[in-house]
Amino acid sequence: DAGVTQSPTHLIKTRGQHVTLRCSPISGHKSVSWYQQVLGQGPQFIFQYYEKEERGRGNFPDRFSARQFPNYSSELNVNALLLGDSALYLCASSLDRVYTGELFFGEGSRLTVL
Amino acid sequence: RKEVEQDPGPFNVPEGATVAFNCTYSNSASQSFFWYRQDCRKEPKLLMSVYSSGNEDGRFTAQLNRASQYISLLIRDSKLSDSATYLCVVHNQAGTALIFGKGTTLSVSS
């Protein structure tokens, strides 16, 4: 079975641009979460979507937005990119909104902002 | 105070060594605790959940002390393949997000 898939795997943008990252969860999983991992740090929670609604938001500015589609895939959008947005963006899926077990991560989208 | 704090690394140990990682968390209402492993430039993967009674999985033992808000991971008989970053992870109070520590890097050498 396919795991969590993310695209693109790598991308380079310049300051001020916007970016869209995509994620497909494991089949049957209804919850998708997004995490940002800056080099040398642990992942930091950005959003959780469950049944197409935002269910949780971390401490990120409004430049960050996301949505979940009827097929449970998800997009993360970041506007007005800053150098500090350079990071690995991880998508994770789980069966339910509340995690009682493992959270499954994709391999991530590595964003470089120049 | 950070929500999840881990021992600073890196830990450099020879094969066969026993190594222990420690972690503290700030939210006494946290209910679920985990250790994740992350290989270089890869995604985090669940290593093991941590239960109040302590739990063991082969060479790995996890302990939780709720009173001290302290979590530990013990690795016995280290292997080269154990080289990775170990992330201490705690649920947020609602159980809808994971809060990660900064991670501790382990390097096992022959």
PDB file of C-alpha atoms in Angstrom:
ATOM      1  CA  ASP A   1       0.000   0.000   0.000  1.00  0.00           C
ATOM      2  CA  ALA A   2       1.171   3.505  -0.756  1.00  0.00           C
ATOM      3  CA  GLY A   3       2.278   5.612   2.140  1.00  0.00           C
ATOM      4  CA  VAL A   4       1.857   9.355   2.464  1.00  0.00           C
ATOM      5  CA  THR A   5       3.001  11.006  -0.751  1.00  0.00           C
ATOM      6  CA  GLN A   6       4.096  14.611  -1.110  1.00  0.00           C
ATOM      7  CA  SER A   7       5.003  16.797  -4.052  1.00  0.00           C
ATOM      8  CA  PRO A   8       7.177  18.412  -5.077  1.00  0.00           C
ATOM      9  CA  THR A   9      10.107  16.844  -3.224  1.00  0.00           C
ATOM     10  CA  HIS A  10      12.375  19.836  -3.696  1.00  0.00           C
ATOM     11  CA  LEU A  11      11.767  23.392  -4.813  1.00  0.00           C
ATOM     12  CA  ILE A  12      13.515  26.727  -4.857  1.00  0.00           C
ATOM     13  CA  LYS A  13      11.667  30.025  -4.619  1.00  0.00           C
ATOM     14  CA  THR A  14      12.624  33.645  -4.115  1.00  0.00           C
ATOM     15  CA  ARG A  15      11.463  35.997  -1.405  1.00  0.00           C
ATOM     16  CA  GLY A  16       7.957  37.326  -1.948  1.00  0.00           C
ATOM     17  CA  GLN A  17       6.808  34.409  -4.078  1.00  0.00           C
ATOM     18  CA  HIS A  18       4.182  31.922  -3.030  1.00  0.00           C
ATOM     19  CA  VAL A  19       4.315  28.149  -2.939  1.00  0.00           C
ATOM     20  CA  THR A  20       1.800  25.295  -2.956  1.00  0.00           C
ATOM     21  CA  LEU A  21       2.725  21.929  -1.512  1.00  0.00           C
ATOM     22  CA  ARG A  22       0.599  18.836  -1.994  1.00  0.00           C
ATOM     23  CA  CYS A  23      -0.053  15.752   0.052  1.00  0.00           C
ATOM     24  CA  SER A  24      -1.961  12.511  -0.419  1.00  0.00           C
ATOM     25  CA  PRO A  25      -2.661  10.602   2.784  1.00  0.00           C
ATOM     26  CA  ILE A  26      -2.647   6.867   3.255  1.00  0.00           C
ATOM     27  CA  SER A  27      -5.804   5.345   1.828  1.00  0.00           C
ATOM     28  CA  GLY A  28      -8.548   5.403   4.456  1.00  0.00           C
ATOM     29  CA  HIS A  29      -6.916   8.099   6.562  1.00  0.00           C
ATOM     30  CA  LYS A  30      -9.131  11.135   7.049  1.00  0.00           C
ATOM     31  CA  SER A  31      -6.784  13.403   8.954  1.00  0.00           C
ATOM     32  CA  VAL A  32      -3.910  15.311   7.389  1.00  0.00           C
ATOM     33  CA  SER A  33      -1.477  17.450   9.339  1.00  0.00           C
ATOM     34  CA  TRP A  34       1.324  19.719   8.221  1.00  0.00           C
ATOM     35  CA  TYR A  35       4.596  20.264  10.048  1.00  0.00           C
ATOM     36  CA  GLN A  36       7.555  22.528   9.362  1.00  0.00           C
ATOM     37  CA  GLN A  37      11.038  21.292  10.186  1.00  0.00           C
ATOM     38  CA  VAL A  38      13.836  23.807  10.120  1.00  0.00           C
ATOM     39  CA  LEU A  39      17.349  22.384   9.991  1.00  0.00           C
ATOM     40  CA  GLY A  40      18.508  21.264  13.422  1.00  0.00           C
ATOM     41  CA  GLN A  41      15.052  21.480  14.994  1.00  0.00           C
ATOM     42  CA  GLY A  42      12.188  19.082  15.542  1.00  0.00           C
ATOM     43  CA  PRO A  43       9.066  19.344  13.397  1.00  0.00           C
ATOM     44  CA  GLN A  44       6.671  22.120  14.373  1.00  0.00           C
ATOM     45  CA  PHE A  45       2.904  21.760  13.997  1.00  0.00           C
ATOM     46  CA  ILE A  46       1.275  24.037  11.414  1.00  0.00           C
ATOM     47  CA  PHE A  47      -2.233  22.673  10.732  1.00  0.00           C
ATOM     48  CA  GLN A  48      -4.490  19.710  11.165  1.00  0.00           C
ATOM     49  CA  TYR A  49      -7.360  19.038   8.763  1.00  0.00           C
ATOM     50  CA  TYR A  50     -10.004  16.444   9.387  1.00  0.00           C
ATOM     51  CA  GLU A  51     -13.043  15.821   7.216  1.00  0.00           C
ATOM     52  CA  LYS A  52     -12.102  18.873   5.136  1.00  0.00           C
ATOM     53  CA  GLU A  53     -12.188  21.275   8.066  1.00  0.00           C
ATOM     54  CA  GLU A  54      -9.355  22.933   9.911  1.00  0.00           C
ATOM     55  CA  ARG A  55      -9.230  21.337  13.358  1.00  0.00           C
ATOM     56  CA  GLY A  56      -6.011  22.757  14.706  1.00  0.00           C
ATOM     57  CA  ARG A  57      -3.533  25.489  13.948  1.00  0.00           C
ATOM     58  CA  GLY A  58      -0.064  26.051  15.298  1.00  0.00           C
ATOM     59  CA  ASN A  59       1.701  29.329  15.890  1.00  0.00           C
ATOM     60  CA  PHE A  60       2.243  30.357  12.278  1.00  0.00           C
ATOM     61  CA  PRO A  61       1.351  33.638  10.531  1.00  0.00           C
ATOM     62  CA  ASP A  62      -1.620  34.068   8.227  1.00  0.00           C
ATOM     63  CA  ARG A  63       0.694  33.716   5.239  1.00  0.00           C
ATOM     64  CA  PHE A  64       0.297  29.997   5.839  1.00  0.00           C
ATOM     65  CA  SER A  65      -2.962  28.420   4.761  1.00  0.00           C
ATOM     66  CA  ALA A  66      -4.151  24.968   3.836  1.00  0.00           C
ATOM     67  CA  ARG A  67      -7.150  23.042   2.693  1.00  0.00           C
ATOM     68  CA  GLN A  68      -8.318  19.473   2.436  1.00  0.00           C
ATOM     69  CA  PHE A  69     -10.200  18.084  -0.528  1.00  0.00           C
ATOM     70  CA  PRO A  70     -13.096  15.568  -0.656  1.00  0.00           C
ATOM     71  CA  ASN A  71     -10.599  12.779  -1.411  1.00  0.00           C
ATOM     72  CA  TYR A  72      -8.731  13.788   1.796  1.00  0.00           C
ATOM     73  CA  SER A  73      -5.667  15.052  -0.049  1.00  0.00           C
ATOM     74  CA  SER A  74      -4.386  18.410   1.095  1.00  0.00           C
ATOM     75  CA  GLU A  75      -2.528  21.511  -0.008  1.00  0.00           C
ATOM     76  CA  LEU A  76      -0.371  23.837   2.042  1.00  0.00           C
ATOM     77  CA  ASN A  77       0.033  27.359   0.697  1.00  0.00           C
ATOM     78  CA  VAL A  78       2.587  29.879   1.824  1.00  0.00           C
ATOM     79  CA  ASN A  79       2.420  33.454   0.538  1.00  0.00           C
ATOM     80  CA  ALA A  80       4.996  36.225   0.569  1.00  0.00           C
ATOM     81  CA  LEU A  81       7.846  33.823   1.224  1.00  0.00           C
ATOM     82  CA  LEU A  82      10.580  34.832   3.626  1.00  0.00           C
ATOM     83  CA  LEU A  83      14.082  33.435   3.902  1.00  0.00           C
ATOM     84  CA  GLY A  84      13.039  31.892   7.224  1.00  0.00           C
ATOM     85  CA  ASP A  85      10.418  29.761   5.489  1.00  0.00           C
ATOM     86  CA  SER A  86      13.213  27.586   4.125  1.00  0.00           C
ATOM     87  CA  ALA A  87      12.523  24.208   5.691  1.00  0.00           C
ATOM     88  CA  LEU A  88      11.349  20.663   5.201  1.00  0.00           C
ATOM     89  CA  TYR A  89       7.556  20.616   5.095  1.00  0.00           C
ATOM     90  CA  LEU A  90       6.156  17.342   6.304  1.00  0.00           C
ATOM     91  CA  CYS A  91       2.680  16.030   5.752  1.00  0.00           C
ATOM     92  CA  ALA A  92       1.324  13.369   8.075  1.00  0.00           C
ATOM     93  CA  SER A  93      -1.836  11.328   8.017  1.00  0.00           C
ATOM     94  CA  SER A  94      -3.820   9.414  10.569  1.00  0.00           C
ATOM     95  CA  LEU A  95      -7.136   7.622  10.709  1.00  0.00           C
ATOM     96  CA  ASP A  96      -8.822   9.958  13.134  1.00  0.00           C
ATOM     97  CA  ARG A  97      -8.636  13.495  14.375  1.00  0.00           C
ATOM     98  CA  VAL A  98      -7.295  12.478  17.756  1.00  0.00           C
ATOM     99  CA  TYR A  99      -4.085  10.498  17.576  1.00  0.00           C
ATOM    100  CA  THR A 100      -4.175   7.324  19.572  1.00  0.00           C
ATOM    101  CA  GLY A 101      -1.294   5.720  17.788  1.00  0.00           C
ATOM    102  CA  GLU A 102       1.177   6.298  15.055  1.00  0.00           C
ATOM    103  CA  LEU A 103       1.260   9.361  12.872  1.00  0.00           C
ATOM    104  CA  PHE A 104       2.542   8.530   9.393  1.00  0.00           C
ATOM    105  CA  PHE A 105       4.760  11.067   7.702  1.00  0.00           C
ATOM    106  CA  GLY A 106       5.563  11.596   4.064  1.00  0.00           C
ATOM    107  CA  GLU A 107       9.136  12.172   2.916  1.00  0.00           C
ATOM    108  CA  GLY A 108       8.531  15.902   2.844  1.00  0.00           C
ATOM    109  CA  SER A 109       8.914  18.830   0.495  1.00  0.00           C
ATOM    110  CA  ARG A 110      12.207  20.626   0.898  1.00  0.00           C
ATOM    111  CA  LEU A 111      11.723  24.339   0.268  1.00  0.00           C
ATOM    112  CA  THR A 112      14.604  26.735  -0.230  1.00  0.00           C
ATOM    113  CA  VAL A 113      13.850  30.448  -0.302  1.00  0.00           C
ATOM    114  CA  LEU A 114      16.551  32.648  -1.824  1.00  0.00           C
TER     115      LEU A 114
ATOM    116  CA  ARG B   1      10.348  27.025  29.002  1.00  0.00           C
ATOM    117  CA  LYS B   2      10.104  24.950  25.835  1.00  0.00           C
ATOM    118  CA  GLU B   3       7.226  22.463  25.732  1.00  0.00           C
ATOM    119  CA  VAL B   4       9.538  19.511  25.144  1.00  0.00           C
ATOM    120  CA  GLU B   5      13.220  19.634  26.012  1.00  0.00           C
ATOM    121  CA  GLN B   6      15.796  16.994  25.242  1.00  0.00           C
ATOM    122  CA  ASP B   7      19.384  16.305  26.154  1.00  0.00           C
ATOM    123  CA  PRO B   8      21.726  18.190  23.890  1.00  0.00           C
ATOM    124  CA  GLY B   9      23.691  15.968  21.512  1.00  0.00           C
ATOM    125  CA  PRO B  10      25.406  14.574  19.727  1.00  0.00           C
ATOM    126  CA  PHE B  11      26.040  11.277  21.449  1.00  0.00           C
ATOM    127  CA  ASN B  12      28.983   9.386  19.959  1.00  0.00           C
ATOM    128  CA  VAL B  13      29.221   5.804  21.207  1.00  0.00           C
ATOM    129  CA  PRO B  14      30.944   2.576  20.127  1.00  0.00           C
ATOM    130  CA  GLU B  15      29.012  -0.452  18.994  1.00  0.00           C
ATOM    131  CA  GLY B  16      27.693  -2.432  21.925  1.00  0.00           C
ATOM    132  CA  ALA B  17      27.391   0.567  24.232  1.00  0.00           C
ATOM    133  CA  THR B  18      24.317   1.435  26.258  1.00  0.00           C
ATOM    134  CA  VAL B  19      23.042   4.969  25.784  1.00  0.00           C
ATOM    135  CA  ALA B  20      20.227   6.869  27.483  1.00  0.00           C
ATOM    136  CA  PHE B  21      18.286   9.867  26.269  1.00  0.00           C
ATOM    137  CA  ASN B  22      16.253  12.086  28.548  1.00  0.00           C
ATOM    138  CA  CYS B  23      13.390  14.433  27.888  1.00  0.00           C
ATOM    139  CA  THR B  24      11.166  16.726  29.943  1.00  0.00           C
ATOM    140  CA  TYR B  25       7.796  18.184  29.013  1.00  0.00           C
ATOM    141  CA  SER B  26       6.033  21.215  30.401  1.00  0.00           C
ATOM    142  CA  ASN B  27       2.312  20.440  30.066  1.00  0.00           C
ATOM    143  CA  SER B  28       1.217  18.251  32.963  1.00  0.00           C
ATOM    144  CA  ALA B  29      -2.064  17.540  31.136  1.00  0.00           C
ATOM    145  CA  SER B  30      -0.292  15.688  28.302  1.00  0.00           C
ATOM    146  CA  GLN B  31      -1.619  12.170  27.935  1.00  0.00           C
ATOM    147  CA  SER B  32       0.411  10.471  25.232  1.00  0.00           C
ATOM    148  CA  PHE B  33       4.134  10.201  24.737  1.00  0.00           C
ATOM    149  CA  PHE B  34       6.335   8.792  22.020  1.00  0.00           C
ATOM    150  CA  TRP B  35       9.846   8.423  20.733  1.00  0.00           C
ATOM    151  CA  TYR B  36      10.270   8.959  17.004  1.00  0.00           C
ATOM    152  CA  ARG B  37      13.386   8.213  15.030  1.00  0.00           C
ATOM    153  CA  GLN B  38      14.543  10.334  12.107  1.00  0.00           C
ATOM    154  CA  ASP B  39      17.313   9.268   9.777  1.00  0.00           C
ATOM    155  CA  CYS B  40      19.344  11.920   8.004  1.00  0.00           C
ATOM    156  CA  ARG B  41      17.181  13.822   5.510  1.00  0.00           C
ATOM    157  CA  LYS B  42      14.292  11.407   5.982  1.00  0.00           C
ATOM    158  CA  GLU B  43      10.873  11.673   7.613  1.00  0.00           C
ATOM    159  CA  PRO B  44      10.291  10.878  11.293  1.00  0.00           C
ATOM    160  CA  LYS B  45       9.034   7.388  12.063  1.00  0.00           C
ATOM    161  CA  LEU B  46       7.522   6.068  15.259  1.00  0.00           C
ATOM    162  CA  LEU B  47      10.045   4.127  17.326  1.00  0.00           C
ATOM    163  CA  MET B  48       7.812   3.397  20.275  1.00  0.00           C
ATOM    164  CA  SER B  49       5.042   4.733  22.419  1.00  0.00           C
ATOM    165  CA  VAL B  50       5.799   5.398  26.075  1.00  0.00           C
ATOM    166  CA  TYR B  51       3.503   4.044  28.759  1.00  0.00           C
ATOM    167  CA  SER B  52       3.276   4.899  32.437  1.00  0.00           C
ATOM    168  CA  SER B  53       4.365   1.404  33.441  1.00  0.00           C
ATOM    169  CA  GLY B  54       7.403   1.574  31.173  1.00  0.00           C
ATOM    170  CA  ASN B  55       7.760  -0.561  28.090  1.00  0.00           C
ATOM    171  CA  GLU B  56      10.416  -2.481  26.248  1.00  0.00           C
ATOM    172  CA  ASP B  57      10.860  -3.393  22.607  1.00  0.00           C
ATOM    173  CA  GLY B  58      13.935  -5.524  22.088  1.00  0.00           C
ATOM    174  CA  ARG B  59      16.977  -3.423  22.890  1.00  0.00           C
ATOM    175  CA  PHE B  60      14.881  -0.313  23.506  1.00  0.00           C
ATOM    176  CA  THR B  61      13.291   0.621  26.832  1.00  0.00           C
ATOM    177  CA  ALA B  62      11.106   3.672  27.401  1.00  0.00           C
ATOM    178  CA  GLN B  63      10.143   5.077  30.783  1.00  0.00           C
ATOM    179  CA  LEU B  64       7.689   7.784  31.821  1.00  0.00           C
ATOM    180  CA  ASN B  65       7.613   9.633  35.132  1.00  0.00           C
ATOM    181  CA  ARG B  66       4.462  11.750  35.200  1.00  0.00           C
ATOM    182  CA  ALA B  67       5.264  13.335  38.544  1.00  0.00           C
ATOM    183  CA  SER B  68       8.566  14.679  37.236  1.00  0.00           C
ATOM    184  CA  GLN B  69       7.252  15.139  33.669  1.00  0.00           C
ATOM    185  CA  TYR B  70      10.200  13.159  32.450  1.00  0.00           C
ATOM    186  CA  ILE B  71      10.594  10.622  29.647  1.00  0.00           C
ATOM    187  CA  SER B  72      13.596   8.448  28.900  1.00  0.00           C
ATOM    188  CA  LEU B  73      14.811   6.089  26.205  1.00  0.00           C
ATOM    189  CA  LEU B  74      17.473   3.483  26.836  1.00  0.00           C
ATOM    190  CA  ILE B  75      19.223   1.710  23.979  1.00  0.00           C
ATOM    191  CA  ARG B  76      21.223  -1.365  24.872  1.00  0.00           C
ATOM    192  CA  ASP B  77      23.894  -3.052  22.739  1.00  0.00           C
ATOM    193  CA  SER B  78      23.996  -0.181  20.216  1.00  0.00           C
ATOM    194  CA  LYS B  79      24.254  -1.072  16.537  1.00  0.00           C
ATOM    195  CA  LEU B  80      25.633   0.985  13.671  1.00  0.00           C
ATOM    196  CA  SER B  81      22.071   1.095  12.318  1.00  0.00           C
ATOM    197  CA  ASP B  82      20.898   2.911  15.455  1.00  0.00           C
ATOM    198  CA  SER B  83      22.671   6.056  14.234  1.00  0.00           C
ATOM    199  CA  ALA B  84      19.891   8.619  13.816  1.00  0.00           C
ATOM    200  CA  THR B  85      18.181  11.531  15.532  1.00  0.00           C
ATOM    201  CA  TYR B  86      15.785  10.547  18.314  1.00  0.00           C
ATOM    202  CA  LEU B  87      12.828  12.843  18.842  1.00  0.00           C
ATOM    203  CA  CYS B  88      10.892  13.018  22.097  1.00  0.00           C
ATOM    204  CA  VAL B  89       7.243  13.666  21.280  1.00  0.00           C
ATOM    205  CA  VAL B  90       4.239  14.629  23.371  1.00  0.00           C
ATOM    206  CA  HIS B  91       0.592  15.085  22.400  1.00  0.00           C
ATOM    207  CA  ASN B  92      -0.928  18.496  22.805  1.00  0.00           C
ATOM    208  CA  GLN B  93      -3.747  18.538  25.325  1.00  0.00           C
ATOM    209  CA  ALA B  94      -6.440  18.007  22.691  1.00  0.00           C
ATOM    210  CA  GLY B  95      -4.591  15.063  21.217  1.00  0.00           C
ATOM    211  CA  THR B  96      -4.670  16.655  17.771  1.00  0.00           C
ATOM    212  CA  ALA B  97      -1.046  17.656  17.334  1.00  0.00           C
ATOM    213  CA  LEU B  98       2.349  16.283  18.197  1.00  0.00           C
ATOM    214  CA  ILE B  99       4.854  18.478  19.963  1.00  0.00           C
ATOM    215  CA  PHE B 100       8.406  17.508  19.122  1.00  0.00           C
ATOM    216  CA  GLY B 101      11.592  18.086  20.982  1.00  0.00           C
ATOM    217  CA  LYS B 102      14.624  19.343  19.137  1.00  0.00           C
ATOM    218  CA  GLY B 103      15.988  15.817  18.858  1.00  0.00           C
ATOM    219  CA  THR B 104      19.172  14.162  20.031  1.00  0.00           C
ATOM    220  CA  THR B 105      21.605  12.813  17.484  1.00  0.00           C
ATOM    221  CA  LEU B 106      23.192   9.429  18.086  1.00  0.00           C
ATOM    222  CA  SER B 107      26.233   8.269  16.174  1.00  0.00           C
ATOM    223  CA  VAL B 108      27.345   4.669  16.700  1.00  0.00           C
ATOM    224  CA  SER B 109      30.796   3.790  15.444  1.00  0.00           C
ATOM    225  CA  SER B 110      32.591   0.488  14.906  1.00  0.00           C
TER     226      SER B 110
END
